[in-house]
Short mmCIF file of C-alpha atoms in Angstrom, two decimals:
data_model
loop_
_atom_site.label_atom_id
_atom_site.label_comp_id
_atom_site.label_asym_id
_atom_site.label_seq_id
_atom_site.Cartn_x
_atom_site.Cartn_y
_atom_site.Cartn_z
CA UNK A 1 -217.96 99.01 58.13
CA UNK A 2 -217.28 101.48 60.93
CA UNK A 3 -215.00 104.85 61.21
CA UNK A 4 -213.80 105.12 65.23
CA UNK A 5 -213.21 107.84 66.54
CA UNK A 6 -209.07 108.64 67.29
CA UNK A 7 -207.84 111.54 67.84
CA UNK A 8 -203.85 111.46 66.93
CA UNK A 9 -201.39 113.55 69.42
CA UNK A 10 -201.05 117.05 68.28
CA UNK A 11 -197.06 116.48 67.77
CA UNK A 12 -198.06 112.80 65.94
CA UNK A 13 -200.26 113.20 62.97
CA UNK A 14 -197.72 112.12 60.07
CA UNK A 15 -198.41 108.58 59.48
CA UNK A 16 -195.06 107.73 59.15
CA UNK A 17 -194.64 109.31 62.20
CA UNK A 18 -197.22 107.42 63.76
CA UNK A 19 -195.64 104.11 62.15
CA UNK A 20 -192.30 104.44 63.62
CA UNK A 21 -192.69 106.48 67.09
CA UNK A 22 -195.48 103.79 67.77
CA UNK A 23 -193.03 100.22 66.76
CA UNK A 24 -190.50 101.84 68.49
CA UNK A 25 -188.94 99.67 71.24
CA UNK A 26 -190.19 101.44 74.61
CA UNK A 27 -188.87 100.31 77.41
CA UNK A 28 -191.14 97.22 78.71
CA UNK A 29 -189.69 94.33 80.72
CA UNK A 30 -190.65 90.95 79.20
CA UNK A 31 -193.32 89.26 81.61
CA UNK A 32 -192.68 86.26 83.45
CA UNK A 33 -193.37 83.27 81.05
CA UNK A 34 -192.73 79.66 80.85
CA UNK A 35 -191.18 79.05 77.13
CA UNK A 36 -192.98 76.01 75.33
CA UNK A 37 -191.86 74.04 72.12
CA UNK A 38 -194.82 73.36 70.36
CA UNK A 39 -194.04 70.64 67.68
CA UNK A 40 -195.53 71.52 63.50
CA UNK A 41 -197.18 68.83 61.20
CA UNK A 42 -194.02 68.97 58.91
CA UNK A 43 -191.49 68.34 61.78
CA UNK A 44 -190.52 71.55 62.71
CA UNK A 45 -190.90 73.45 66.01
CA UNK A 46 -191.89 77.11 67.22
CA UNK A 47 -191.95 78.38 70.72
CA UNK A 48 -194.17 80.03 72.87
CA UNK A 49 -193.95 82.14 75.74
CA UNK A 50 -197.10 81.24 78.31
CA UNK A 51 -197.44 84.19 80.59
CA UNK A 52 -200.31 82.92 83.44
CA UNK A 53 -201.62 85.29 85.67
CA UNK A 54 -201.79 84.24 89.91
CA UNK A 55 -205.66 82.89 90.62
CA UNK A 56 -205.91 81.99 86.86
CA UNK A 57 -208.71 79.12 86.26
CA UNK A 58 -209.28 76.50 83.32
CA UNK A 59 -212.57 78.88 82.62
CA UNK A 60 -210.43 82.29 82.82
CA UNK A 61 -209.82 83.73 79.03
CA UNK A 62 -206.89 83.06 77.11
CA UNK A 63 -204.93 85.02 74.18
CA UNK A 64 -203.06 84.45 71.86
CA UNK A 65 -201.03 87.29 70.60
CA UNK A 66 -199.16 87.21 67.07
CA UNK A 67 -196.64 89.57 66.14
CA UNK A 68 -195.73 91.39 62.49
CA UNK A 69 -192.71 90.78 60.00
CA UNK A 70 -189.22 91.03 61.85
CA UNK A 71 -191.11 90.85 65.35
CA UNK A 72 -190.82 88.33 68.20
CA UNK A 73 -192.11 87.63 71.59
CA UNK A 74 -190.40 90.27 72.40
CA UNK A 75 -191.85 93.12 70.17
CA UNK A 76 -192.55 96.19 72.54
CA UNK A 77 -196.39 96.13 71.69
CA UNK A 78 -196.73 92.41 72.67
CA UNK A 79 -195.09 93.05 75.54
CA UNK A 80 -196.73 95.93 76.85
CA UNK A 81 -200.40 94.08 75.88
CA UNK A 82 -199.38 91.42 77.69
CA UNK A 83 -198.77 93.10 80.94
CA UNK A 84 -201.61 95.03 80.25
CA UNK A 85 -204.13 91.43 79.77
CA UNK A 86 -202.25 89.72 82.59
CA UNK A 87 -203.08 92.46 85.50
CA UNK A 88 -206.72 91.77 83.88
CA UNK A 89 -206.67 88.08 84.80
CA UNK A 90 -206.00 86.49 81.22
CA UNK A 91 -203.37 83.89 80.37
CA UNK A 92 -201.01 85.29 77.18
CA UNK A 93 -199.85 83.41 74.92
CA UNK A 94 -197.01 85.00 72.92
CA UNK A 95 -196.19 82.84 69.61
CA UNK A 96 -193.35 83.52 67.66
CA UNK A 97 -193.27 82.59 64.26
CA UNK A 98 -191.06 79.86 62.83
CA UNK A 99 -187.11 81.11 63.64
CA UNK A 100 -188.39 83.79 66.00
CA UNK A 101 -187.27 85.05 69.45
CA UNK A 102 -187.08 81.84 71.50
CA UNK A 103 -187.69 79.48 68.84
CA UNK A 104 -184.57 80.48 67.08
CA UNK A 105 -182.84 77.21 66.26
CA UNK A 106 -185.84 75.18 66.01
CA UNK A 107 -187.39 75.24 62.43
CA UNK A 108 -185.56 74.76 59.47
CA UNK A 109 -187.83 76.79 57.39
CA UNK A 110 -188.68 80.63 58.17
CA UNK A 111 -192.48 81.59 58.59
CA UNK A 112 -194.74 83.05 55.77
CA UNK A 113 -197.23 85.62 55.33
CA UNK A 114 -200.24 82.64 55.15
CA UNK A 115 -198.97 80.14 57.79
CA UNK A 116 -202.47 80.08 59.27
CA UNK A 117 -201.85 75.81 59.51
CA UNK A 118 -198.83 77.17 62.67
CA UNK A 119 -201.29 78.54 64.43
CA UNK A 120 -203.99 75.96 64.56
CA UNK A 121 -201.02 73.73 65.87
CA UNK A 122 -201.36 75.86 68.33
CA UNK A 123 -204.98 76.34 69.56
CA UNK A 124 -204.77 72.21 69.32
CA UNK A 125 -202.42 72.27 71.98
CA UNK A 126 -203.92 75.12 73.97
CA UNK A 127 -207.59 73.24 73.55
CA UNK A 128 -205.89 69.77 74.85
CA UNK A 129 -204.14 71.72 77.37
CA UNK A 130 -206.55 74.60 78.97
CA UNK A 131 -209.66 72.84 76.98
CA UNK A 132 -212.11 75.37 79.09
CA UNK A 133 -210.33 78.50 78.68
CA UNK A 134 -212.31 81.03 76.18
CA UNK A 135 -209.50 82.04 73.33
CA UNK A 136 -208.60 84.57 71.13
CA UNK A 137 -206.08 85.12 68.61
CA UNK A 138 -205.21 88.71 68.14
CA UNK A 139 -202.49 89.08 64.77
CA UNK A 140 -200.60 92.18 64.23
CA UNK A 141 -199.37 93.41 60.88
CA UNK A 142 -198.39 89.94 59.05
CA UNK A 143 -199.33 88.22 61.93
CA UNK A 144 -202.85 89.73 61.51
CA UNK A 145 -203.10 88.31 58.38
CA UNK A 146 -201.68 84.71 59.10
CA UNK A 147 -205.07 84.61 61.47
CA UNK A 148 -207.34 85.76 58.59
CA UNK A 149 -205.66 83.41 56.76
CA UNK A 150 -206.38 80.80 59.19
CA UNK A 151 -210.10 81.75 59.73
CA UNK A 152 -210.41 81.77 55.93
CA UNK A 153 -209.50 77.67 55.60
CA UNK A 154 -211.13 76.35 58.79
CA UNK A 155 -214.18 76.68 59.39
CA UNK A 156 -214.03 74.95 62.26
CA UNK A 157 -212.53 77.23 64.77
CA UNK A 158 -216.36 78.59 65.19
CA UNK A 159 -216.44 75.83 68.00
CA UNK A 160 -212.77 76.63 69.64
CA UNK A 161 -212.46 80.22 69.46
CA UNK A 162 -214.20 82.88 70.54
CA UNK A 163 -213.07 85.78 68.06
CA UNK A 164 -210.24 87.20 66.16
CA UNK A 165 -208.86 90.68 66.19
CA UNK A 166 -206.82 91.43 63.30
CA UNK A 167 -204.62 94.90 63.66
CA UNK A 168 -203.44 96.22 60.40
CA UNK A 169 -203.62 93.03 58.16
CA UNK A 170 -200.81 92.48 56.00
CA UNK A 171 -203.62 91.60 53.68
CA UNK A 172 -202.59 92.14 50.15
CA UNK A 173 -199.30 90.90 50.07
CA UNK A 174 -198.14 91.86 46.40
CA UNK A 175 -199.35 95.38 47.32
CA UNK A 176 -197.59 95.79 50.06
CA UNK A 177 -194.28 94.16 48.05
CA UNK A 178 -194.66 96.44 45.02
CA UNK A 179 -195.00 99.55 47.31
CA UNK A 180 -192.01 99.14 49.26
CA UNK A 181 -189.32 99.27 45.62
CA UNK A 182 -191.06 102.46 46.07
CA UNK A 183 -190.12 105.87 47.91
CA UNK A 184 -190.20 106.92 51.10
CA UNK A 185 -191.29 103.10 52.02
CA UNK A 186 -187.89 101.42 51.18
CA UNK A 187 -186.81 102.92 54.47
CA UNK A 188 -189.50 99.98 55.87
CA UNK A 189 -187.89 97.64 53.05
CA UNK A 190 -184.53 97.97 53.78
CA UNK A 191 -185.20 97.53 57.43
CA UNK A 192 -187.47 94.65 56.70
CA UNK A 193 -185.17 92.62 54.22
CA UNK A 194 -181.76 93.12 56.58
CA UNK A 195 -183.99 91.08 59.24
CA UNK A 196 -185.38 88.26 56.84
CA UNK A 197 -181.96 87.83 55.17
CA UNK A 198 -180.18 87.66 58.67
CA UNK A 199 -182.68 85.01 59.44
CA UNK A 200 -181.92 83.12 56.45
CA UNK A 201 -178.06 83.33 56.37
CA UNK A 202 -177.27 82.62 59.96
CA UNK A 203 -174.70 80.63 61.00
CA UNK A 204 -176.62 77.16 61.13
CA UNK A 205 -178.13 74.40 58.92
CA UNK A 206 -181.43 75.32 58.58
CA UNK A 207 -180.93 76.25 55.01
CA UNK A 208 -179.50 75.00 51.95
CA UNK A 209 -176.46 76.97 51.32
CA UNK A 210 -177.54 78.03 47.90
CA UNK A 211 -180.70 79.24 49.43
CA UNK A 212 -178.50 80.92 51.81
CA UNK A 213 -176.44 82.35 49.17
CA UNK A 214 -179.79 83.58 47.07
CA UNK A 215 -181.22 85.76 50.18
CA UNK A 216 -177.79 87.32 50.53
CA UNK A 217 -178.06 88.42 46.97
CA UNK A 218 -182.04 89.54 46.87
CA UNK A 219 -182.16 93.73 46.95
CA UNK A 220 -185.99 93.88 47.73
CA UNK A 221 -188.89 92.51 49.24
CA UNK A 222 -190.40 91.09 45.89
CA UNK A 223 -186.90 89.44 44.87
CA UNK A 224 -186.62 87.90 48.37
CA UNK A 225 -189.78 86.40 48.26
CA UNK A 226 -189.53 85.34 44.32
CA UNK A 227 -186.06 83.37 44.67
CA UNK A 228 -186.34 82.25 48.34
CA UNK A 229 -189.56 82.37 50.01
CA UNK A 230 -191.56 80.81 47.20
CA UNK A 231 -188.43 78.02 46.27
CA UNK A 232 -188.54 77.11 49.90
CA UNK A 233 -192.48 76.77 50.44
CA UNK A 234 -193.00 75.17 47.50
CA UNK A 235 -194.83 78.12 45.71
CA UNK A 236 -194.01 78.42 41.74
CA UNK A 237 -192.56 82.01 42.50
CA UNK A 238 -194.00 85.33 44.11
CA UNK A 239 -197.13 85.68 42.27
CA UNK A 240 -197.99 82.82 43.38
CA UNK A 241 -197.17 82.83 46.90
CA UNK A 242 -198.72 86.06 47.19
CA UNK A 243 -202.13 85.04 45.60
CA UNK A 244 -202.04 81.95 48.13
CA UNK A 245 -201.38 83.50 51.39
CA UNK A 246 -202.92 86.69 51.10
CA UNK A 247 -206.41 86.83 53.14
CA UNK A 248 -207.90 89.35 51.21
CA UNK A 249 -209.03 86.94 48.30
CA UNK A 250 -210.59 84.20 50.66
CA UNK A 251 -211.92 86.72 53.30
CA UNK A 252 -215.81 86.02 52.30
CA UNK A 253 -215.08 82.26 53.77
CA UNK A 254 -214.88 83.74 57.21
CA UNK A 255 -217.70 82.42 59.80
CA UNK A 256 -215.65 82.83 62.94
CA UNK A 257 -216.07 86.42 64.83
CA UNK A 258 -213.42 88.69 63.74
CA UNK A 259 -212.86 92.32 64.05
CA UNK A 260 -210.26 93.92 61.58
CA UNK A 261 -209.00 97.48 61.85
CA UNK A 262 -207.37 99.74 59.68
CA UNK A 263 -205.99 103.22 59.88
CA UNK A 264 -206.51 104.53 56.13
CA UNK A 265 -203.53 106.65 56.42
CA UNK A 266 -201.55 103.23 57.08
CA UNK A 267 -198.76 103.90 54.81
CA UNK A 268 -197.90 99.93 54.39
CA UNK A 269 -201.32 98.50 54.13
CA UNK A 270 -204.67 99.27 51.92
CA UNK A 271 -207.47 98.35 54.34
CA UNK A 272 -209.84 100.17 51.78
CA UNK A 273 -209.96 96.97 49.08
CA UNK A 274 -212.10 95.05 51.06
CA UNK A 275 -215.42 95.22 49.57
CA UNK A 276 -217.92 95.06 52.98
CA UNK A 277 -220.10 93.41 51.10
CA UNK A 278 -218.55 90.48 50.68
CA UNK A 279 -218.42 89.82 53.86
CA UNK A 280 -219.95 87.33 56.29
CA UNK A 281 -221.96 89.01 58.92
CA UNK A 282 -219.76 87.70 61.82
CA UNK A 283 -216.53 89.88 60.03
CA UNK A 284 -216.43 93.67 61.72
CA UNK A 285 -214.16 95.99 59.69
CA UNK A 286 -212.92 99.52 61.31
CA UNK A 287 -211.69 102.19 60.31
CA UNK A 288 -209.92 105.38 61.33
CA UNK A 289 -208.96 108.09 59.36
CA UNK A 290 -205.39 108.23 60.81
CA UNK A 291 -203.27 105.91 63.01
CA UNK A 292 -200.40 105.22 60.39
CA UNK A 293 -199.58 101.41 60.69
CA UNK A 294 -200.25 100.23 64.57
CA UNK A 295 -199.25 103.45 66.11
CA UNK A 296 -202.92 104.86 67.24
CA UNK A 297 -200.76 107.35 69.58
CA UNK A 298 -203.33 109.49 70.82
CA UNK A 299 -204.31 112.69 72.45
CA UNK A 300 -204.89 111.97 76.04
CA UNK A 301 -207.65 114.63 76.00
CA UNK A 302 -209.49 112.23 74.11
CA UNK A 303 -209.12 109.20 75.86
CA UNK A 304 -205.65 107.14 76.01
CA UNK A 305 -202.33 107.56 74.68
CA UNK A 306 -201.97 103.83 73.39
CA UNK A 307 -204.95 103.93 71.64
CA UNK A 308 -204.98 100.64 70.06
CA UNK A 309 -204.02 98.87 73.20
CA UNK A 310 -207.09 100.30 75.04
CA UNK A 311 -209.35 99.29 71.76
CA UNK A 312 -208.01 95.97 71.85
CA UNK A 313 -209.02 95.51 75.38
CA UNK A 314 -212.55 96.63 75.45
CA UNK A 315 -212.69 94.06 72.62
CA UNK A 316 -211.61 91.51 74.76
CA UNK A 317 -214.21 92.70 77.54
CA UNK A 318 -211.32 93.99 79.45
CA UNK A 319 -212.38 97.51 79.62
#
């Protein structure tokens, strides 16, 4: 376990502050990309957006970048990270998650917090595709959890990937559940369930129209997931989906390099319940003291104002 060093801006140290001023939507042009269907196991299809940089080779780095609950290819911060990793050379993969961004229209279920099984769909088709290219998957929020969750059940993908960075893991899923029936965090849960139950009433047949009619109904997080999540993934109700697809439970299964970090001011996420110990040796866990949940918007005197994007690429070997 490691503290970093950040330094928040002088006007930004409330971490709700840094929570919201950081996921707001800055203006950042999407990067040219060439949107792929990618077809799932059970049938169903998500889409990527493959951003490839001019003089790119099979043996240049690729990544993989997976955005957070009621995000999309185009979230701001996958946006701007792209740029960012495609003036550096490296091929970006943006995935949305099942019935996000451009792969509205194409699944007829909605993703989950533990859909790790999506995105080794996806390295399958990047390996048979680009089978040279070094990869990473870097998860954001949920996302960052669906690739713990991932690492935790294969532990194969020692031999096709070269790490995963995990940015504010979603990964105690009940926790996070139970905290937003709480205040001031159902001002997150009412923004989070008007996205999930637009995605599950809209005006097409991917759902059954009583499950349609159920996530109109649902009036938090925990009911949403206990009446329409778990019904439509199988799971016996909440409590069990969230014991299944949260990573924090299997994290000690990890072999493949990952690097997790956590702002313990994160007002969505506990970071502090993993026990270090536990651990494999290849699993890196950070820590700063403030940050909120992915904002890391620093003091420039102290280095850059988009903290965590300049972290993330000196992880990658960018910087």
């Amino acid at each position: 376990m490691t503290f970093l060093a950040f330094h928040p801006h002088k006007l930004l140290k409330n971490a709700h502050i840094q929570t919201i001023v950081g996921c707001y939507h800055s203006p950042c042009p999407n990067p040219l990309s060439q949107s792929v269907p990618i077809l799932l196991e059970d049938g169903d299809k998500i889409a990527l957006e493959i951003s490839t940089p001019k003089n790119w080779k099979q043996s240049s780095a690729t990544v993989i970048l997976i955005h957070g609950l009621a995000g999309s290819h185009e979230s701001s911060y996958l946006k701007r990270l792209a740029h960012k990793m495609i003036d550096c050379g490296v091929k970006v993969i943006r995935m949305n998650l099942r019935g996000s961004g451009s792969g509205i229209g194409l699944a007829k279920k909605s993703y989950h917090g533990g859909l790790g099984s999506d995105i080794e769909e996806v390295i399958r088709y990047l390996k048979k595709t680009f089978s040279h290219s070094p990869l990473t998957v870097v998860g954001f929020s949920l996302g960052g959890n669906i690739a713990l969750k991932l690492a935790c059940e294969n532990a194969r993908l020692e031999s096709n990937l070269e790490q995963i960075i995990a940015i504010c893991p979603a990964i105690h899923l009940k926790e996070t559940s139970l905290k937003f029936q709480r205040w001031p965090y159902q001002f997150y849960s009412r923004s989070f369930l008007k996205h999930l139950k637009r995605l599950a009433t809209m005006d097409c047949q991917l759902f059954p129209d009583e499950l349609k009619k159920i996530a109109s109904e649902c009036r938090t997080m925990y009911e949403f997931d206990d009446r329409f999540t778990a019904p439509l993934w199988g799971f016996k109700n909440a409590e069990d989906y969230y014991q299944q697809a949260s990573s924090l439970f299997y994290l000690p299964s990890i072999r493949v390099p990952c690097k997790i970090l956590f702002a313990l001011d994160d007002p969505l996420i506990n970071g502090s319940v993993i026990n270090p110990a536990d651990l494999h040796s290849n699993v890196q866990l950070f820590y700063t003291k403030q940050g909120g949940h992915m904002g890391f918007l620093g003091d420039t005197r102290h280095g850059s104002f988009r903290w965590m994007d300049t972290l993330i690429l000196k992880w990658l070997g960018l910087q």
